[in-house]
Short mmCIF file of C-alpha atoms and ligand atoms in Angstrom, two decimals:
data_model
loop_
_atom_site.label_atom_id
_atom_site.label_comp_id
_atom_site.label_asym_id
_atom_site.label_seq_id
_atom_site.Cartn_x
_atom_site.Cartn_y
_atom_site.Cartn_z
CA UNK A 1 -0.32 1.27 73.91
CA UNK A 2 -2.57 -1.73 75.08
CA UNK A 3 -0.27 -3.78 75.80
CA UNK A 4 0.68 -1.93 79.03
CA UNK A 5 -1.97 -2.85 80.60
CA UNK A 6 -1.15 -6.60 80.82
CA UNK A 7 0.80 -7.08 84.03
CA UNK A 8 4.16 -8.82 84.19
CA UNK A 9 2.81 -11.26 86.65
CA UNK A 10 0.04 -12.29 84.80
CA UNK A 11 0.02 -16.55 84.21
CA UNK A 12 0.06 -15.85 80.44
CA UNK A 13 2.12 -12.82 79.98
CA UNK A 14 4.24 -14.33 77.44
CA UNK A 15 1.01 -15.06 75.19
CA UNK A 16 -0.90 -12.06 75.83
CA UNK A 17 2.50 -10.24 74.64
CA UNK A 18 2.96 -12.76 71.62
CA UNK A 19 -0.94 -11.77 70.91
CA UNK A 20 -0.50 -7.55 71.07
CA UNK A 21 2.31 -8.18 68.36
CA UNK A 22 0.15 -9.74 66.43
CA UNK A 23 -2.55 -7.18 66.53
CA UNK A 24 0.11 -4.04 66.48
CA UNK A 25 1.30 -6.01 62.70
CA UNK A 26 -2.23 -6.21 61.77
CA UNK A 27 -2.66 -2.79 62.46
CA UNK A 28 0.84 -1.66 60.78
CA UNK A 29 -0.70 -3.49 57.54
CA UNK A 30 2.19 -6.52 58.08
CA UNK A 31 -0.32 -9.14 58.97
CA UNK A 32 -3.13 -9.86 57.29
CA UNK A 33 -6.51 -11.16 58.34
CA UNK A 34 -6.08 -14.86 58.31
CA UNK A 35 -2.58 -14.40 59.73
CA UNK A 36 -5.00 -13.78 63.12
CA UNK A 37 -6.22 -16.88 62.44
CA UNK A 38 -3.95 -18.45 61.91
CA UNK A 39 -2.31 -17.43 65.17
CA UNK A 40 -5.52 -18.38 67.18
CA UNK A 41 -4.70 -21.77 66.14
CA UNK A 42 -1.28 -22.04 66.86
CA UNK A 43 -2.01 -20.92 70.48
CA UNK A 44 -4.42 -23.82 70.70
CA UNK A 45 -2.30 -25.72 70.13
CA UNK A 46 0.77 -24.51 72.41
CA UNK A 47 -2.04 -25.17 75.26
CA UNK A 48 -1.27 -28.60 74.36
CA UNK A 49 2.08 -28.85 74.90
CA UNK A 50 1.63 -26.47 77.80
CA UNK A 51 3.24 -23.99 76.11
CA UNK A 52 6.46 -24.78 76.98
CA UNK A 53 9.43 -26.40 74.60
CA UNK A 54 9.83 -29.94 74.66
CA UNK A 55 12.56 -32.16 74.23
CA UNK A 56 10.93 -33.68 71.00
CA UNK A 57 11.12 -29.95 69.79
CA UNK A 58 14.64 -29.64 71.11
CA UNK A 59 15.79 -32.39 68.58
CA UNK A 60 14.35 -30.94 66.01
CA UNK A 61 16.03 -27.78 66.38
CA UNK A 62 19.32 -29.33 66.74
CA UNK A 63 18.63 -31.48 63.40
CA UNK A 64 17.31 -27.87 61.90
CA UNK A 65 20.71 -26.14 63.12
CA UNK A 66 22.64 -29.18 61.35
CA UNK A 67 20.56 -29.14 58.13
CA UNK A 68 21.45 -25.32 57.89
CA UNK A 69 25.06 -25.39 58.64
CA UNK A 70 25.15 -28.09 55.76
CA UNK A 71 23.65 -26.34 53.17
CA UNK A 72 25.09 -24.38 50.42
CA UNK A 73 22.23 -21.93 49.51
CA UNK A 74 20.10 -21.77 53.05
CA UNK A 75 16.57 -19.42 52.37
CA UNK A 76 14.74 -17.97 55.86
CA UNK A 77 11.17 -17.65 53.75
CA UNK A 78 9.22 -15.22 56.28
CA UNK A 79 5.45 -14.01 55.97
CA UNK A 80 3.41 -11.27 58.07
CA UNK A 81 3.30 -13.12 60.98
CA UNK A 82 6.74 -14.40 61.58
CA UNK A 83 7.82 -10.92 60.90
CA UNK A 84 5.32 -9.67 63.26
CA UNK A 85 6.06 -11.92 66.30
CA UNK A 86 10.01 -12.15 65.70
CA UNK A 87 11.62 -9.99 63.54
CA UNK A 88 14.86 -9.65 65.54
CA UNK A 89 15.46 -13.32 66.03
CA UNK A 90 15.11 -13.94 62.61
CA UNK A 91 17.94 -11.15 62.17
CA UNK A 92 20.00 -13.17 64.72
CA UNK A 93 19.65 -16.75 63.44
CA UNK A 94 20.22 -15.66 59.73
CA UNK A 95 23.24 -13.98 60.38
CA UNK A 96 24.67 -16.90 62.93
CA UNK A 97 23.97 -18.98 59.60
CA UNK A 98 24.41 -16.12 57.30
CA UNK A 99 21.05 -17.16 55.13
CA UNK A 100 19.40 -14.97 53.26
CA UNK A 101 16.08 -13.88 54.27
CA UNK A 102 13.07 -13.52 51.60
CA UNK A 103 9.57 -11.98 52.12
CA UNK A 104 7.34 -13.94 50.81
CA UNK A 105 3.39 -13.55 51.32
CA UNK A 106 0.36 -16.27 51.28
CA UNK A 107 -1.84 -13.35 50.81
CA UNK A 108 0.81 -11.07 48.28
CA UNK A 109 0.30 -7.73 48.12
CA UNK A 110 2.68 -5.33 47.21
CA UNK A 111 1.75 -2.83 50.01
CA UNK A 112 1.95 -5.45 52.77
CA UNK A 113 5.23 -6.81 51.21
CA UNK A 114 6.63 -3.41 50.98
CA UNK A 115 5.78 -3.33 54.58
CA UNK A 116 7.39 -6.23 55.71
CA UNK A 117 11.05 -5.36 53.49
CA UNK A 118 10.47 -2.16 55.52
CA UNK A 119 10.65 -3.68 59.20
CA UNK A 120 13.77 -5.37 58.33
CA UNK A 121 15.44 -2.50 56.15
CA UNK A 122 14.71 -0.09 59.36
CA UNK A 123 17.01 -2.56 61.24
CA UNK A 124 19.69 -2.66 58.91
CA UNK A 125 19.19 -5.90 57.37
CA UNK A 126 17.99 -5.90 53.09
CA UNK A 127 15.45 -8.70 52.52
CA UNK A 128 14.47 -10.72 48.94
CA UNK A 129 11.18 -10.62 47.70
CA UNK A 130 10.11 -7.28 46.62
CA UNK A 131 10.95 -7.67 43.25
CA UNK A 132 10.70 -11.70 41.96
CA UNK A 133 12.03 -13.23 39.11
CA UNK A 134 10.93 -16.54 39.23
CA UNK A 135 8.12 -18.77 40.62
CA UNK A 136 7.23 -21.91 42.70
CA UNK A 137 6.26 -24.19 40.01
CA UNK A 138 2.77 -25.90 40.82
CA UNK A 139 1.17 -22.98 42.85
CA UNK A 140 -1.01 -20.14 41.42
CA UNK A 141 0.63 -16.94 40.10
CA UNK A 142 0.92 -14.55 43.37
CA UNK A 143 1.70 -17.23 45.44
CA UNK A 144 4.29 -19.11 43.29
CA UNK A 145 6.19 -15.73 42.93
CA UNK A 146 9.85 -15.81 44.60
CA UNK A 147 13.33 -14.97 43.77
CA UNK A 148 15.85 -16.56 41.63
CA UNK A 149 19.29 -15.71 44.06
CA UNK A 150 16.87 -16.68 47.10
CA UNK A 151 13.98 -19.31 47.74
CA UNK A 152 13.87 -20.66 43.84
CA UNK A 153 17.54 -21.70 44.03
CA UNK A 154 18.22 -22.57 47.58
CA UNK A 155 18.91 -25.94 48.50
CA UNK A 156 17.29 -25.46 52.46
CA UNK A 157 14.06 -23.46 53.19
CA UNK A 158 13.45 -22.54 56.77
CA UNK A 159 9.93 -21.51 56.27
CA UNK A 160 7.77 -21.21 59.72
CA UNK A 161 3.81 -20.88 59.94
CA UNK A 162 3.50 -22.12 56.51
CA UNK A 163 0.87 -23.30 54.19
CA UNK A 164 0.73 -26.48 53.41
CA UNK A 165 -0.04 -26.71 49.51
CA UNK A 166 3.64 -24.36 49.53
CA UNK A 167 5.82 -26.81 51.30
CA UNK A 168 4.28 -29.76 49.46
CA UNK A 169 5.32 -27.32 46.20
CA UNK A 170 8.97 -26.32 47.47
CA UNK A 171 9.54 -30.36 48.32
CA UNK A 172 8.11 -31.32 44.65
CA UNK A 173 11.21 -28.73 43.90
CA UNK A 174 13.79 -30.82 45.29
CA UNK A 175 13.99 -28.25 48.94
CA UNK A 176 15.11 -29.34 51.82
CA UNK A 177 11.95 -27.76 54.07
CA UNK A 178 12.43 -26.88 57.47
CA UNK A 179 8.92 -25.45 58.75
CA UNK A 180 7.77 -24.08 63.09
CA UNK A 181 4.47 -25.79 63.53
CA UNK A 182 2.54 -25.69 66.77
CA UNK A 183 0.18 -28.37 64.74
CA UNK A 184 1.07 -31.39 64.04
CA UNK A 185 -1.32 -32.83 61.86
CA UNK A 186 -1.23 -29.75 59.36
CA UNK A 187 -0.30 -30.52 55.87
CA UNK A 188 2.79 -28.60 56.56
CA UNK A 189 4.10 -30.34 59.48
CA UNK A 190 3.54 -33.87 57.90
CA UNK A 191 5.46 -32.86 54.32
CA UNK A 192 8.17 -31.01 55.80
CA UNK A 193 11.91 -32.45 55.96
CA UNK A 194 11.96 -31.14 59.58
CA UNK A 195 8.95 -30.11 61.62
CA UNK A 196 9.57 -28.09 64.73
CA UNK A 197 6.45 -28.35 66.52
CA UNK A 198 6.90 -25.40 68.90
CA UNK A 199 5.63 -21.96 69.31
CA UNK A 200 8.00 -19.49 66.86
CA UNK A 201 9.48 -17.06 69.24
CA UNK A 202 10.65 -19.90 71.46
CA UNK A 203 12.08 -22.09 68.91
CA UNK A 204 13.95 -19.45 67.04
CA UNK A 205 15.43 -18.34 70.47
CA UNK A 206 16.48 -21.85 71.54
CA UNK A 207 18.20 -22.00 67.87
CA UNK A 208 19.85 -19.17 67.94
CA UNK A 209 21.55 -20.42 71.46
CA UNK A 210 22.14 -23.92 69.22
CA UNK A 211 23.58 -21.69 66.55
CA UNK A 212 25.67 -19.75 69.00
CA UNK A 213 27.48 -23.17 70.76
CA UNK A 214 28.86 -24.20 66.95
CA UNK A 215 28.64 -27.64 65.41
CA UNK A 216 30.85 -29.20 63.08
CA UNK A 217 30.02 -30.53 59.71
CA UNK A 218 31.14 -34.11 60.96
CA UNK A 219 28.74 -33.19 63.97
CA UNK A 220 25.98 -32.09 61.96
CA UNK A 221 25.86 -34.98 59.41
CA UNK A 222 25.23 -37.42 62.52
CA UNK A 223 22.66 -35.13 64.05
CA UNK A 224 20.89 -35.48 60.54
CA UNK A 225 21.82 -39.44 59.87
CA UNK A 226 19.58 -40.43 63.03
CA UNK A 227 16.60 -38.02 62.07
CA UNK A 228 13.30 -39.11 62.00
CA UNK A 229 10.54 -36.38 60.69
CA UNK A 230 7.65 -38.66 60.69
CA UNK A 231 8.87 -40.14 64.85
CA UNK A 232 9.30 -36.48 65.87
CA UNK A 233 5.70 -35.80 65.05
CA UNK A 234 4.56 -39.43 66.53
CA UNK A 235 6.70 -38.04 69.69
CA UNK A 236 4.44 -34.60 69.46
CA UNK A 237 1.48 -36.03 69.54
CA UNK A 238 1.71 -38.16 72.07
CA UNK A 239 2.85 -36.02 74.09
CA UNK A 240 -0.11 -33.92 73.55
CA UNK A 241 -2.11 -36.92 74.47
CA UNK A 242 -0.06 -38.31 77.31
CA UNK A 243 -0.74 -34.32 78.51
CA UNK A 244 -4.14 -33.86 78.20
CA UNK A 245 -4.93 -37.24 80.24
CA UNK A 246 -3.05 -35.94 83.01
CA UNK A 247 -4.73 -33.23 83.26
CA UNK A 248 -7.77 -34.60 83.31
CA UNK A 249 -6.67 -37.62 85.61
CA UNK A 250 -5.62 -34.68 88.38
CA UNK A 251 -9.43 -32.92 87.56
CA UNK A 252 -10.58 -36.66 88.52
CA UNK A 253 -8.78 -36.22 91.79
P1 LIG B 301 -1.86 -26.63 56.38
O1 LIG B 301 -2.11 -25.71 55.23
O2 LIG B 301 -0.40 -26.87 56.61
O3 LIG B 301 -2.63 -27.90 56.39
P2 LIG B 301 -3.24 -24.62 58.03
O4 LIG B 301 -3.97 -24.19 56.82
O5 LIG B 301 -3.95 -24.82 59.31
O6 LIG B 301 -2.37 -25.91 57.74
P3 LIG B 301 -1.64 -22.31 57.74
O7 LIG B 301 -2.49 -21.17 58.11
O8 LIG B 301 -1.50 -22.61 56.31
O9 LIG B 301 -2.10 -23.63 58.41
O10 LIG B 301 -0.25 -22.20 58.50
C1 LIG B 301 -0.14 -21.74 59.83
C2 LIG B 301 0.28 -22.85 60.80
O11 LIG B 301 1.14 -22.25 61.75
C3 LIG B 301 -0.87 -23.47 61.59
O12 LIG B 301 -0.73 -24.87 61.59
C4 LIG B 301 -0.72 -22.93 63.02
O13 LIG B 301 -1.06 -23.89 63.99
C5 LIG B 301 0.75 -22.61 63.08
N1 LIG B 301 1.10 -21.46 63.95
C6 LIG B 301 0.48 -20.27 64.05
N2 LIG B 301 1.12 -19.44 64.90
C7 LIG B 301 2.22 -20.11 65.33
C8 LIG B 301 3.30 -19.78 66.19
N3 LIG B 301 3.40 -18.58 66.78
N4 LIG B 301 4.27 -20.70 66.38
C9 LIG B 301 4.20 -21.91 65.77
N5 LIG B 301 3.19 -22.29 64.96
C10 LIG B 301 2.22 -21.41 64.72
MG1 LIG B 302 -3.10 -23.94 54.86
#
């Protein structure tokens, strides 16, 4: 395995790790070729926020956590890549929240979505998706295709590392749409309900901790009667501004 050769101590072990998942998914046929992408730009962007969690991410994690624990049909939608990078935690946070999970595929095909039921059906866990009965109205046929019990009748989608003509399609459907967006000024971040603009792996392991601690319905609505999408995105960006003109204030000495 590569991967071994990346040393513990290295400055960016975490990423290098995050990046040999990526590539061992690709090769297992889970993620496809834009998913690399796709990931590329994520990571620029985490260098942004130096690739830590922020509070403005924190809030919306709390404000995802509520959102969930108010909802009556909550979906996990999960592609090649989320599956790639963070299978298990998905596991976790769906069955804290007990959501169902659905596979469902920018790029559909029915080898790679076989694939993908097959990582979480080797852990135990059955997914949606394999066999849809209903679609996304608004989007082309492969990617409109979901199921009835799952994404086309849930009330809240928690749908990371998503396209944005698909949120914009699940909102037009009345969803509640939770996305995990390292960039804030995709399509998806700026038409979602929620936008948590963090790397995946971290924010699904700070929400499972959320998850973990409990909140109350009563607790919940307030978290959610105070939230502000497009002000946690304002909050992001600057950030990433404030950031990036400190570090080049320090280069100036
Ligand atoms: P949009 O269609 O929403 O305008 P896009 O076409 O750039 O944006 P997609 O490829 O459709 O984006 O969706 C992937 C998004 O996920 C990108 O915005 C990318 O920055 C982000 N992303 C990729 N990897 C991660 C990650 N590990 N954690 C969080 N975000 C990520
Ligand atoms: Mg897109």
């Amino acid at each position: 395995m590569e991967n071994f050769r990346i040393p513990k101590s290295h400055p960016r072990y975490e990423s290098l790790m995050k990046r040999e998942r990526l590539i061992e998914g690709f090769r297992k046929g889970i993620v496809a070729y834009a998913g690399l992408i796709a990931h590329g730009r994520g990571e620029a962007f985490d260098y942004l926020i130096g690739e830590k969690t922020r509070d403005f991410a924190l809030d919306s994690q709390k404000a995802a956590i509520a959102a969930i624990i108010l909802a009556k049909n909550p979906v996990f939608s999960v592609n090649g890549n989320v599956t790639a990078l963070a299978v298990d935690e998905v596991i976790q946070l769906a069955k804290i929240l007990n959501m169902k999970i659905e596979v469902n595929l920018f790029y559909r095909t029915e080898e790679r979505i076989r694939k993908i039921v097959e990582e979480f059906r080797s852990r135990g866990v059955d997914v949606l998706g394999e066999n849809p009965d209903s679609r996304i109205p608004g989007l082309d046929h492969s990617r409109a295709l979901c199921t009835r019990q799952g994404i086309y009748s849930a009330d809240v989608v928690l749908v990371p590392l998503e396209d944005g003509d698909r949120t914009r399609a699940l909102r037009n459907m009345g969803k509640f749409v939770i996305t995990v967006d390292l960039n804030p000024l995709s399509r998806s971040a700026r038409d979602a309900n929620i936008t948590i603009v963090d790397e995946l792996t971290r924010a699904l392991k700070n929400m499972i901790s959320i998850a973990s601690e409990g909140m109350t319905p009563e607790e919940a609505k307030s978290v959610l009667e105070v939230y502000d999408n497009n002000r946690q995105l304002s909050l992001a960006l600057k950030f990433m501004s404030e950031h990036l003109l400190d570090i080049s204030a320090s280069l100036e000495g």
